[in-house]
Coordinates of C-alpha atoms and ligand atoms in Angstrom, one line a residue:
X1 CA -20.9 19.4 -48.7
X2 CA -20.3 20.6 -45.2
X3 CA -17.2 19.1 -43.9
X4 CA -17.0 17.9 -40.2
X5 CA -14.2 18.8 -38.5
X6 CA -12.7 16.4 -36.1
X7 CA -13.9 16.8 -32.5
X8 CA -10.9 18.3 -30.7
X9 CA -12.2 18.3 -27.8
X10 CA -10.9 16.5 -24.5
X11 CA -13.3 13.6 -23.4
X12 CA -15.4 14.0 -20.5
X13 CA -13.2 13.5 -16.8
X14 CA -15.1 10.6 -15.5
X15 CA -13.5 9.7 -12.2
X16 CA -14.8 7.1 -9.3
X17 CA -14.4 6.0 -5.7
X18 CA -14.0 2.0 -6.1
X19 CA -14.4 1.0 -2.4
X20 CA -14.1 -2.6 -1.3
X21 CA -17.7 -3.5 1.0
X22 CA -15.8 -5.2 3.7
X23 CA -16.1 -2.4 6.6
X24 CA -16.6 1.2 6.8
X25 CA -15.5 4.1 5.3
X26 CA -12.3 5.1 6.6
X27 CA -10.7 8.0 6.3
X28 CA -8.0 7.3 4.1
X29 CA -11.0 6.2 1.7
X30 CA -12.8 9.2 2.2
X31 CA -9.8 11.4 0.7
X32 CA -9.8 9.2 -2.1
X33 CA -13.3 9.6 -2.7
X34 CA -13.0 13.3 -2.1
X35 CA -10.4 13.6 -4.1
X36 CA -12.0 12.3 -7.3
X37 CA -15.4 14.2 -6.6
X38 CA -12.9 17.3 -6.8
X39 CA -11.1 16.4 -9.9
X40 CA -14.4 15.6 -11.6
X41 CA -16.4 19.0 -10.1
X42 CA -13.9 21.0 -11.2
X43 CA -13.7 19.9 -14.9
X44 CA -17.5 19.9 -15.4
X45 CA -16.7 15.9 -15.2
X46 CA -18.7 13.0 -14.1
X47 CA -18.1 11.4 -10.2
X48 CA -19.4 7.8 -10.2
X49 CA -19.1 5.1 -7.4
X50 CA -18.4 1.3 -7.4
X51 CA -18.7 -1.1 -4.9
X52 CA -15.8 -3.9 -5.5
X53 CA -17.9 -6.4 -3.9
X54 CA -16.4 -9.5 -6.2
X55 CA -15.2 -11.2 -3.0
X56 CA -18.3 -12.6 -1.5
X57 CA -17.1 -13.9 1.8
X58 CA -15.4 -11.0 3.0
X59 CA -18.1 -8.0 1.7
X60 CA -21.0 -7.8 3.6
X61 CA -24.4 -5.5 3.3
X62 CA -23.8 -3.3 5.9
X63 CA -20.7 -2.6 5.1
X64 CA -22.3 -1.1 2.2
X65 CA -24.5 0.6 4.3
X66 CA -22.0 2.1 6.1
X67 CA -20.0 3.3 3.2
X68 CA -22.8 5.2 1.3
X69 CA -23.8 6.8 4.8
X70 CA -19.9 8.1 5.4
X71 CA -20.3 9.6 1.8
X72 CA -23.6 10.9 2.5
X73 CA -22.0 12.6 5.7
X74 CA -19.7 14.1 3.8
X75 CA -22.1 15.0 1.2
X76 CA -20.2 13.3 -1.7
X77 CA -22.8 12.1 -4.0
X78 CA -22.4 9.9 -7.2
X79 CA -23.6 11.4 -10.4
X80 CA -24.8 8.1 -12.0
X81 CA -26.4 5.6 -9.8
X82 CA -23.7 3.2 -8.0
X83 CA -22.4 0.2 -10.4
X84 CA -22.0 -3.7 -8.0
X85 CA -19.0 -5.2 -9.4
X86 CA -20.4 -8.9 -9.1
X87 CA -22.9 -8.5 -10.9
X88 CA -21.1 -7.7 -13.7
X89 CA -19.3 -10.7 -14.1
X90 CA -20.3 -12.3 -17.2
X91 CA -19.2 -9.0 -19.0
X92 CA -16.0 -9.6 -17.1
X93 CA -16.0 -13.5 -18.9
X94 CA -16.9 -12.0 -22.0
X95 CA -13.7 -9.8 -22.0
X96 CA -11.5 -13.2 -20.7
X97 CA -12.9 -14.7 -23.3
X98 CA -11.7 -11.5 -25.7
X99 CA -8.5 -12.1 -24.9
X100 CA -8.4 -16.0 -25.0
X101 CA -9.1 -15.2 -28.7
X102 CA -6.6 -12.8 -29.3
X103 CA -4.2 -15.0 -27.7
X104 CA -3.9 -12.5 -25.1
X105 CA -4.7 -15.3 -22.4
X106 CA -4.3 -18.9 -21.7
X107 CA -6.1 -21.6 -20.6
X108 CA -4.1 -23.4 -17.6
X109 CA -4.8 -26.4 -16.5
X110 CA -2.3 -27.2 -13.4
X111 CA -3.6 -27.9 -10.1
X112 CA -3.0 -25.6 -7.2
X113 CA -0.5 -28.3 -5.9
X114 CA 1.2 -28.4 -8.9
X115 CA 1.0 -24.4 -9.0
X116 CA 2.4 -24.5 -6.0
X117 CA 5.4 -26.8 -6.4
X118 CA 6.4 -25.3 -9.6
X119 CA 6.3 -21.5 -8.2
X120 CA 8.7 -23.0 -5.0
X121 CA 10.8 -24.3 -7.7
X122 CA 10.8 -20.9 -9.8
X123 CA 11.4 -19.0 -6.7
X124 CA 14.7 -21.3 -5.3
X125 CA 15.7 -20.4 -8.9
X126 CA 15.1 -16.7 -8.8
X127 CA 12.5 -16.4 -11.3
X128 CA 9.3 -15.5 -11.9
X129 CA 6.8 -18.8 -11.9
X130 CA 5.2 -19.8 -15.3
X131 CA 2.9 -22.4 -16.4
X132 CA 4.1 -24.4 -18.9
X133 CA 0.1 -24.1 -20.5
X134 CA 1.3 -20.9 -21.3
X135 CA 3.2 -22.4 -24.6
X136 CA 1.1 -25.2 -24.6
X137 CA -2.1 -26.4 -27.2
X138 CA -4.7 -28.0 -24.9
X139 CA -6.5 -30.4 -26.7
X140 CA -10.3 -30.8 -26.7
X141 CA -10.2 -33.5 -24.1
X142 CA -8.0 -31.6 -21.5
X143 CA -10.8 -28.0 -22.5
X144 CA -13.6 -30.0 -20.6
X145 CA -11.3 -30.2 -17.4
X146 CA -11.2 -27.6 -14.7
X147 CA -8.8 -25.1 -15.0
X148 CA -8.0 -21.2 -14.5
X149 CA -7.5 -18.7 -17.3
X150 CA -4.2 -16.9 -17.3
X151 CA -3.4 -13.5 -19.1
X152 CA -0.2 -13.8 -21.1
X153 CA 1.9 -10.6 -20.2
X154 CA 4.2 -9.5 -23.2
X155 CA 7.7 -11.1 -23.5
X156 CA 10.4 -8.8 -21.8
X157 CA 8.9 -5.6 -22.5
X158 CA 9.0 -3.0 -19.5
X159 CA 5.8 -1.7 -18.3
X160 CA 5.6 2.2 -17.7
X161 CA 3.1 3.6 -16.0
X162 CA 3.6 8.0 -16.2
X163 CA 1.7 8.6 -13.0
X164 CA 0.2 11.3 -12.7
X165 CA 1.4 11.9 -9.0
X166 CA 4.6 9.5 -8.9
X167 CA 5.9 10.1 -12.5
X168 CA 7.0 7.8 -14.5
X169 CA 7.4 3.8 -13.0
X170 CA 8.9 1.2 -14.9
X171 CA 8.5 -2.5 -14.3
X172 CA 10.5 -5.8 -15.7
X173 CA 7.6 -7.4 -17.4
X174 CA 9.3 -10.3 -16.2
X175 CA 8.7 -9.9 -12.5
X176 CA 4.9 -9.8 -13.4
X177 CA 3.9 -13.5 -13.9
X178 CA 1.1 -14.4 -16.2
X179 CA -1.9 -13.0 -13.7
X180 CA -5.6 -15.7 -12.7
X181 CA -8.0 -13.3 -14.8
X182 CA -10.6 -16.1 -14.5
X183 CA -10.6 -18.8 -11.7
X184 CA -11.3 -22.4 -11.9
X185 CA -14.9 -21.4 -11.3
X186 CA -15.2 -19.3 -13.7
X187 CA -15.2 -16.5 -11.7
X188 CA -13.3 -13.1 -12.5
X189 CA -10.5 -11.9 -10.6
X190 CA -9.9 -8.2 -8.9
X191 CA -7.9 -6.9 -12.0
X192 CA -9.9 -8.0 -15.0
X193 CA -12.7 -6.8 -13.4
X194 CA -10.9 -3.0 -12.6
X195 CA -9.7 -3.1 -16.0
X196 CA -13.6 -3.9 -17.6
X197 CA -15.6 -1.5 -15.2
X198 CA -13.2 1.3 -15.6
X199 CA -13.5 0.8 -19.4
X200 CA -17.3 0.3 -19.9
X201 CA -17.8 3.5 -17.3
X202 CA -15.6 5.3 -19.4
X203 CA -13.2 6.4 -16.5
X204 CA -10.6 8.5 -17.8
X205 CA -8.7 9.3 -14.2
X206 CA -7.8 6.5 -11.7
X207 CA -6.9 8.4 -8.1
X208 CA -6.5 6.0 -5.5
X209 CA -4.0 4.6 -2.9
X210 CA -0.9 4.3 -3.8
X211 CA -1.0 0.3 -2.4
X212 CA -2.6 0.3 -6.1
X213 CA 0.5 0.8 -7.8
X214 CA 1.7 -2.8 -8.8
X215 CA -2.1 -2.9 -9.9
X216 CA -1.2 -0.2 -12.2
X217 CA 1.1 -2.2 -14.1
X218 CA -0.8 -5.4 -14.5
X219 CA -3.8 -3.4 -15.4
X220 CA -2.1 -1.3 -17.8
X221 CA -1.0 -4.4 -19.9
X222 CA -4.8 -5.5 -19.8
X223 CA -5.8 -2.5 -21.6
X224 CA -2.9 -2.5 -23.9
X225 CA -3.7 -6.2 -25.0
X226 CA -7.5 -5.2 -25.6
X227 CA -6.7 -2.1 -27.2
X228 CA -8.5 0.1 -25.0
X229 CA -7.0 3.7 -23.8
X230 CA -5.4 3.6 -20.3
X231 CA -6.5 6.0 -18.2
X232 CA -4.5 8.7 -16.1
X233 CA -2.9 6.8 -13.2
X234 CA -2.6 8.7 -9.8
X235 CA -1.5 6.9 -6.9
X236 CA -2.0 9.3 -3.9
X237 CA 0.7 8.6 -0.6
X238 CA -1.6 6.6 2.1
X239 CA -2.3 8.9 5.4
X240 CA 0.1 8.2 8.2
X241 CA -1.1 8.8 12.0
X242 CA 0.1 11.8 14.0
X243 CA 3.3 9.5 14.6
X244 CA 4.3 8.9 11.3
X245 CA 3.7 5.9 11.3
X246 CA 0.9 4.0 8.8
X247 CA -2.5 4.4 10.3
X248 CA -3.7 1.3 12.3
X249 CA -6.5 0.5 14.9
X250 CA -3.8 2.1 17.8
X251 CA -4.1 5.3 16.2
X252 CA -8.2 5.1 16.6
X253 CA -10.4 7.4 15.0
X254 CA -10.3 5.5 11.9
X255 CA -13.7 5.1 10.0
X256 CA -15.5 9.0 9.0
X257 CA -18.2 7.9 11.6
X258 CA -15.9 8.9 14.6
X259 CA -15.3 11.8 13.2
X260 CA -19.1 12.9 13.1
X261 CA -19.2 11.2 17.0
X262 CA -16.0 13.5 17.8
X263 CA -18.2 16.1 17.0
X264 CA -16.6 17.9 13.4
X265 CA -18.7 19.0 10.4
X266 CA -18.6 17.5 7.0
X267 CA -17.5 20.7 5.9
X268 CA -14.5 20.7 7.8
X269 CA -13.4 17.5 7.3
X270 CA -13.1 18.0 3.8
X271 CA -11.9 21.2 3.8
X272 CA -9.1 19.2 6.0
X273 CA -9.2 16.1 3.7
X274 CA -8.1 18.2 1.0
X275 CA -5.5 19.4 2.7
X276 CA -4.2 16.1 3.2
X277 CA -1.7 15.6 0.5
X278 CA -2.6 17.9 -1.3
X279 CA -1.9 22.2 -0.9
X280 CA -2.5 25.1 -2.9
X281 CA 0.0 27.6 -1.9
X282 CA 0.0 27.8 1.8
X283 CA -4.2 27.9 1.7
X284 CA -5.2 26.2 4.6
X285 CA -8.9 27.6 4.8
X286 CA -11.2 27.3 2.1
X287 CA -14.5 26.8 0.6
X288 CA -15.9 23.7 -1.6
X289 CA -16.4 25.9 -4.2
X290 CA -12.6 27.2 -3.8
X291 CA -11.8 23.6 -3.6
X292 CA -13.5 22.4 -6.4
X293 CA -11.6 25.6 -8.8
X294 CA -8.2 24.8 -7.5
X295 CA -7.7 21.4 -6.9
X296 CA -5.6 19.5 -9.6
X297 CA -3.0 16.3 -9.5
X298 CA 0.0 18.5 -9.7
X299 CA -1.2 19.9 -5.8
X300 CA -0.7 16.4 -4.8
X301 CA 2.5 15.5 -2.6
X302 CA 4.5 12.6 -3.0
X303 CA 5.4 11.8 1.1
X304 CA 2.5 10.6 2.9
X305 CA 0.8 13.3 4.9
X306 CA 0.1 12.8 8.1
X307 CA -3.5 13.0 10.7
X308 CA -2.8 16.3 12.6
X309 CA -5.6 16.9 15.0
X310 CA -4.9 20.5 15.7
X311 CA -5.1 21.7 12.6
X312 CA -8.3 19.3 12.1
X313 CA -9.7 21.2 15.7
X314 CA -8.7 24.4 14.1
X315 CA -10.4 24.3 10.6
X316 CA -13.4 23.1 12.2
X317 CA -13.5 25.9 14.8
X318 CA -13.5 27.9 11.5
X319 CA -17.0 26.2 9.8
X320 CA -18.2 26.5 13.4
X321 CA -18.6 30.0 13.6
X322 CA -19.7 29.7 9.6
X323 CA -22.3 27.5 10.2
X324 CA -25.8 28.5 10.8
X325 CA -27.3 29.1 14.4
X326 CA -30.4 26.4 13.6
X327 CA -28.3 23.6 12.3
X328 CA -25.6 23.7 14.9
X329 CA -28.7 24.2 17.9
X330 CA -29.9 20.9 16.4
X331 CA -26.5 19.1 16.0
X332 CA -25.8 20.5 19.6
X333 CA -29.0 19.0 20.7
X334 CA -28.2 15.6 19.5
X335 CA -25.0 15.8 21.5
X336 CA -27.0 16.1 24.7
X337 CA -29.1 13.6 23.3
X338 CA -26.5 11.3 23.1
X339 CA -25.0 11.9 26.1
X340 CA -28.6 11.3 28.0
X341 CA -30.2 14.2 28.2
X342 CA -33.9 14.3 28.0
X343 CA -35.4 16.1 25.5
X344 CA -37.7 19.3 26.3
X345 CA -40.2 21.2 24.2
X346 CA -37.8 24.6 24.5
X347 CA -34.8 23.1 23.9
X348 CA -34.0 23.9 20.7
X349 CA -35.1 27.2 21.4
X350 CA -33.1 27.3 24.1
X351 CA -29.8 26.3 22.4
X352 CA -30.8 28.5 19.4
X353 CA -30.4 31.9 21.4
X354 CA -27.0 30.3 23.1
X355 CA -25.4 29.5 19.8
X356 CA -24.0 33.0 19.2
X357 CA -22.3 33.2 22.6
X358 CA -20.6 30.1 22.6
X359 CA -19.9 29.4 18.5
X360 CA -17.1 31.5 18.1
X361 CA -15.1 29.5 20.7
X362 CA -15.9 25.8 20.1
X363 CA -13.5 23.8 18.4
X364 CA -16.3 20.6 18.3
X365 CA -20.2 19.9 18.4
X366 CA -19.1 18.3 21.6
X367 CA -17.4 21.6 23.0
X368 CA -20.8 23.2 21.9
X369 CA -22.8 21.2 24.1
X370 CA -20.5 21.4 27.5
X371 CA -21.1 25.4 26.7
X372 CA -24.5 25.1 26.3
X373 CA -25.3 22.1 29.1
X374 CA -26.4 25.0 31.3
X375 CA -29.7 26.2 29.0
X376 CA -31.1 22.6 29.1
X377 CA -30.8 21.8 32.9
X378 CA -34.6 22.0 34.5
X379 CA -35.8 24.1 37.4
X380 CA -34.7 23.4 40.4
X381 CA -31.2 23.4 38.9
X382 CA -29.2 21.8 41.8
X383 CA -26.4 24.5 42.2
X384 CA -22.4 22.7 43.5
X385 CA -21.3 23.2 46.6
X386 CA -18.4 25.7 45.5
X387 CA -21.2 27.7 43.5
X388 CA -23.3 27.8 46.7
X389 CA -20.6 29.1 49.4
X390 CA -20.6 32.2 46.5
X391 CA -23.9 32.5 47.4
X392 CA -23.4 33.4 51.0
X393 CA -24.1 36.3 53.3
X394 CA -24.2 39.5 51.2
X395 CA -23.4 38.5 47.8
X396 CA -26.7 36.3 48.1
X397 CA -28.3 39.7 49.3
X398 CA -26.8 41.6 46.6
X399 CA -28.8 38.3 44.2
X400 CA -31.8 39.3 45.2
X401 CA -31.9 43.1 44.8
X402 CA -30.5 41.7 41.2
X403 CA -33.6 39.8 41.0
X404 CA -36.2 42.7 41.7
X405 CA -34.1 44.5 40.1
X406 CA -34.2 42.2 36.6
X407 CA -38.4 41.5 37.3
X408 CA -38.7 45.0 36.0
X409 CA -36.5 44.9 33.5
X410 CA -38.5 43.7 30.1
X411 CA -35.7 44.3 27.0
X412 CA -33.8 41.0 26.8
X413 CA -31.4 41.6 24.4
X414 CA -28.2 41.0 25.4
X415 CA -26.9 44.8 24.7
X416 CA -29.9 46.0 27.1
X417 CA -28.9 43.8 29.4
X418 CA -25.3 44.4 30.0
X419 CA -26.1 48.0 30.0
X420 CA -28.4 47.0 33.1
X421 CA -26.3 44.9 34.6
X422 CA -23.5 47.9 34.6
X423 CA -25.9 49.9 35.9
X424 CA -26.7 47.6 38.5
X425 CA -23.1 47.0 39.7
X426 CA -22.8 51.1 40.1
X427 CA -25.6 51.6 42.1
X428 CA -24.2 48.6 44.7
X429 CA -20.7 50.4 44.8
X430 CA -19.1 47.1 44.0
X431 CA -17.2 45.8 40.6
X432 CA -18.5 43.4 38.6
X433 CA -16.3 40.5 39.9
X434 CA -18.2 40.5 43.1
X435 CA -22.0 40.0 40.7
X436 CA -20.5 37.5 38.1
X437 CA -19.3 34.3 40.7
X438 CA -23.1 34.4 42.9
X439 CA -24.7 35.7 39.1
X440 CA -23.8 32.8 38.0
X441 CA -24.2 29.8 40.8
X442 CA -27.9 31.0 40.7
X443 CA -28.1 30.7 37.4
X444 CA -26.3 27.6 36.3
X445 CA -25.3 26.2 39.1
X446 CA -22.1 26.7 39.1
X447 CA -21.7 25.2 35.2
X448 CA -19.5 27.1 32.3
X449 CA -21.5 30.1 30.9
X450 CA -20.8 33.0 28.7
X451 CA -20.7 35.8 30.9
X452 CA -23.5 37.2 32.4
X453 CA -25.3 39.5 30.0
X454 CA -25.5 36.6 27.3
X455 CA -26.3 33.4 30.2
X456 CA -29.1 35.4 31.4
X457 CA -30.2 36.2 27.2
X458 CA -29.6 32.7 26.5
X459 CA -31.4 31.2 29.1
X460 CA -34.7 33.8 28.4
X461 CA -36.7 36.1 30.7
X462 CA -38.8 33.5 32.5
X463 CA -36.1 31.0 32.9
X464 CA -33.5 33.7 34.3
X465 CA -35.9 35.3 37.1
X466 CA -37.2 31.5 37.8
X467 CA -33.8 30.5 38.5
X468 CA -32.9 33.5 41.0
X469 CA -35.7 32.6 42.8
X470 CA -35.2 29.0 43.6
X471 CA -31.1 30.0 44.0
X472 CA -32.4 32.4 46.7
X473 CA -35.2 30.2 48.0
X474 CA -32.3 27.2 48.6
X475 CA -29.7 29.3 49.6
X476 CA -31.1 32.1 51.9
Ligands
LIG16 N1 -11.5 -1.7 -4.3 C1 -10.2 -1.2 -4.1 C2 -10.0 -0.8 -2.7 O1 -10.9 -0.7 -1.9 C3 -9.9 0.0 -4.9 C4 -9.5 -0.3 -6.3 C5 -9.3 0.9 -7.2 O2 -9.5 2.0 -6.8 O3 -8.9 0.6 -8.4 O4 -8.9 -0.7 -2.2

C-alpha cells in the first residue's frame, strides 16, 4: 500500500487587521493593516479583516464605514469577506464553557462591590486580587445566581511570549489575576474573544501595536489551556509624531483621510508606511511589488519611528511623476473642485495636457492644482495689477506682434513652440526675459505657470490667442 508521508509543509500565513469600530482609520492602524497584507502577500498567505465591534456603546456604523473606506484608499483589500466579532459570541460562550469544563475557568460569584473591596485590600497588601470562587464548589443553588466567569491562570508559572519583534518577554503569572472571560451577562470579554477568532480564522501571525503586549500574555495562556497552537506574536513600536512624542490630536493629521485631503497618493503612503518601522537596507523608494518580496518581521525596529513629513512629501513627489497623466488630471480636478471651482466641459482636457509640465515638480495633489489653477480660469481672465503694469508701453506692443505672430502659427506642440518663440525673441532684438513677464500676465494673469512654451501648449491654440486678445483689448 502506498504510504503517506507526513505533510511537511508550513501552514498557510493567515494574518488580519483587527480594528476596533469606534472612529476612523488612523494611521498608526493603517501600518498595522499594511503590514499584515505584506506579510501575508509575500508568503502566498491569506489577509483577512475583523471588526472588534464587541463593545456596543462605543462602536458605531460609521465608524465602520470609515474604516473599510481608509483601507479601500489604500487599496488593502481582505481576502475572505470581513468577520463582526459580536456576532460571534455564542462561539465565544461555547469556548467559556470549554474551559469551565476543563477546569480551566471559574464561576465567580462576588459582586462588583465586593470585587472591589477585596482588590483594595489585595493591592494595600501588594498582591495580585483573587476571588476566593476560584477554590471554591458553587453549589446548585448559588449556579442560578448572577455571576461572571473567570479564567484560572496557572499557579506560578512564568508566561513567555518569544515575540517575533521584541524577543522573548517573560511575565510572573502571578501579576496576571484570574481575567472576566464571560460577564455577568453572559457576554464575552475582548480577550476570549481574540483568542476564539484568531483560532477559528486560523491566524497563524498576530502584528499589531505593541499596547497589545500584556494581551499577549493573557491570551497566550488561553490557548495553552485549550490546547490550541499560539500564533507568532509581533508587537510593532506605536508611531510617534515629528516631536517624538506619542501621536495625539496636537500633532493633527491623524486619521488616512487627511492624508488623501493633504493631497498624497495611496501609493505613497504605503510605500512610506512601510518605511515606518520597518527598512530594508537603506531602501527608501520602492514598489508594492518590491514591498511585498522583501518585507519580513526581522526588518521591523524595536524604537518607535517617528511621522516625518519631508520624507512623506518626498516619496510622494516620487509616485507623482510615476503616476499616470489621466488619473492625476482627474485627482487634480477634484482639488479645484474642492476648493470651489466650477466645473467646465474642457477641464479635464485642459489639466490633461498640463500634467507633464507641472508633475515632475509637485510634492502634493494640492501643489498640482495651484500649478495648474491657471488652465481652468475662464475668459476674460482678470489679469493682477503687478501682471498688468508688465503689460505696459512697449512690452504690450511687443504682445501683440506675439499674437499675429502665434495666429499663424498652427503646430502646438510644445517643441514647435519654443522653437517659435526663440525665433520670435530674435527677430525683436530683445532676450527672452523681456517676452516671459508681459507673455505671461496675458496669459494667466499673472498666476504660476510653466514657462512659456508649455503655458501656451497647456492652455491649447484657441485658448492661448483668446487670451492675448482680451490682455491686449484691457490693457492697450
Ligand atoms: N481591536 C484591537 C485594536 O483596535 C486590536 C486587537 C488585536 O489586533 O489583537 O486595538
Amino acid at each position: 500500500p502506498a504510504m503517506t508521508s507526513p505533510s511537511t509543509s508550513a501552514p498557510e500565513v493567515v494574518t488580519r487587521f483587527a480594528p476596533s469600530p469606534t472612529g476612523f482609520l488612523h494611521i498608526g492602524g493603517a501600518r498595522t493593516a499594511l503590514f499584515n497584507y505584506l506579510y501575508a502577500k509575500g508568503r502566498n498567505g491569506k489577509f483577512l479583516v475583523r471588526v472588534e465591534d464587541t463593545d456596543r456603546e462605543r462602536s458605531t456604523e460609521a465608524a465602520v464605514k470609515a474604516i473599510f473606506d481608509g483601507l479601500s484608499w489604500l487599496g488593502l483589500f481582505a481576502d475572505e469577506e470581513p468577520v463582526f466579532q459580536f456576532s460571534r459570541a455564542d462561539r465565544h460562550r461555547e469556548v467559556a464553557n470549554i474551559l469551565l469544563e476543563t477546569g480551566h475557568a471559574y464561576r465567580d460569584f462576588l459582586s462588583a462591590e465586593e470585587t472591589g473591596a477585596l482588590r483594595d485590600a489585595a493591592k494595600a497588601e501588594g498582591r495580585t486580587f483573587e476571588s476566593p470562587w476560584r477554590e471554591r464548589t458553587p453549589t446548585v443553588d448559588d449556579l442560578a445566581k448572577p455571576h461572571t466567569v473567570r479564567f484560572r491562570r496557572p499557579a506560578d508559572a512564568p508566561v513567555v511570549v518569544e515575540d517575533a519583534v521584541q524577543g522573548p518577554v517573560r511575565w510572573d503569572s502571578a501579576s496576571l489575576d484570574d481575567l472576566v472571560i464571560l460577564r455577568s451577562d453572559g457576554a464575552p470579554t475582548y480577550n476570549l474573544a481574540v483568542v476564539v477568532d484568531d483560532h477559528d480564522m486560523g491566524v497563524t501571525h498576530v502584528i499589531r501595536g505593541d499596547d497589545h503586549l500584556n494581551n499577549a500574555a493573557r491570551q497566550s495562556l488561553i490557548y495553552d489551556a485549550l490546547g490550541w497552537t499560539r500564533p507568532t506574536f509581533a508587537h510593532i513600536p506605536l508611531i510617534h509624531g515629528p516631536d517624538g512624542a506619542k501621536l495625539s490630536k496636537r500633532h493633527g493629521a491623524q486619521a488616512v483621510h487627511e492624508y488623501a485631503e493633504m493631497g498624497y497618493l495611496p501609493e505613497a503612503m504605503r510605500n512610506y508606511l512601510t518605511r515606518l518601522g520597518w527598512a530594508h537596507g537603506d531602501d527608501e523608494l520602492f514598489s508594492d511589488a518590491q514591498a511585498i518580496e522583501w518585507f519580513d518581521l526581522s526588518g521591523i525596529g524595536r524604537a518607535p519611528a517617528r511621522l516625518d513629513f519631508d520624507k512623506l512629501a518626498h516619496v510622494n513627489a516620487h509616485w507623482i511623476r510615476l503616476a499616470d497623466d489621466d488619473r492625476l488630471a482627474k485627482l487634480t480636478l477634484d482639488v479645484h473642485l474642492a476648493r470651489g471651482h466650477a466645473l467646465g466641459p474642457d477641464d479635464e482636457a485642459r489639466l490633461m495636457r498640463a500634467m507633464p509640465f507641472v508633475k515632475d515638480r509637485a510634492k502634493t495633489t494640492l501643489e498640482l492644482a495651484d500649478q495648474t489653477a491657471f488652465v481652468l480660469k475662464s475668459r476674460p481672465i482678470p489679469i493682477e495689477g503687478k501682471a498688468c503694469e508688465t503689460l505696459a508701453g512697449d512690452s504690450g506692443e511687443r504682445i501683440g506682434r506675439l499674437r499675429d505672430r502665434l495666429a499663424l502659427f498652427e503646430s502646438w506642440d510644445v517643441f514647435a513652440l519654443e522653437a517659435e518663440l526663440k525665433a520670435f525673441a530674435e527677430e525683436e532684438g530683445v532676450g527672452f526675459g523681456k517676452i516671459g513677464p508681459a507673455a505671461r500676465a496675458a496669459l494667466t494673469g499673472g498666476s504660476a505657470s510653466p514657462d512659456i512654451a508649455r503655458t501656451l501648449s497647456a492652455l491649447g491654440r484657441e485658448e492661448s490667442l483668446g487670451r492675448l486678445n482680451d490682455a491686449l483689448q484691457q490693457t492697450i
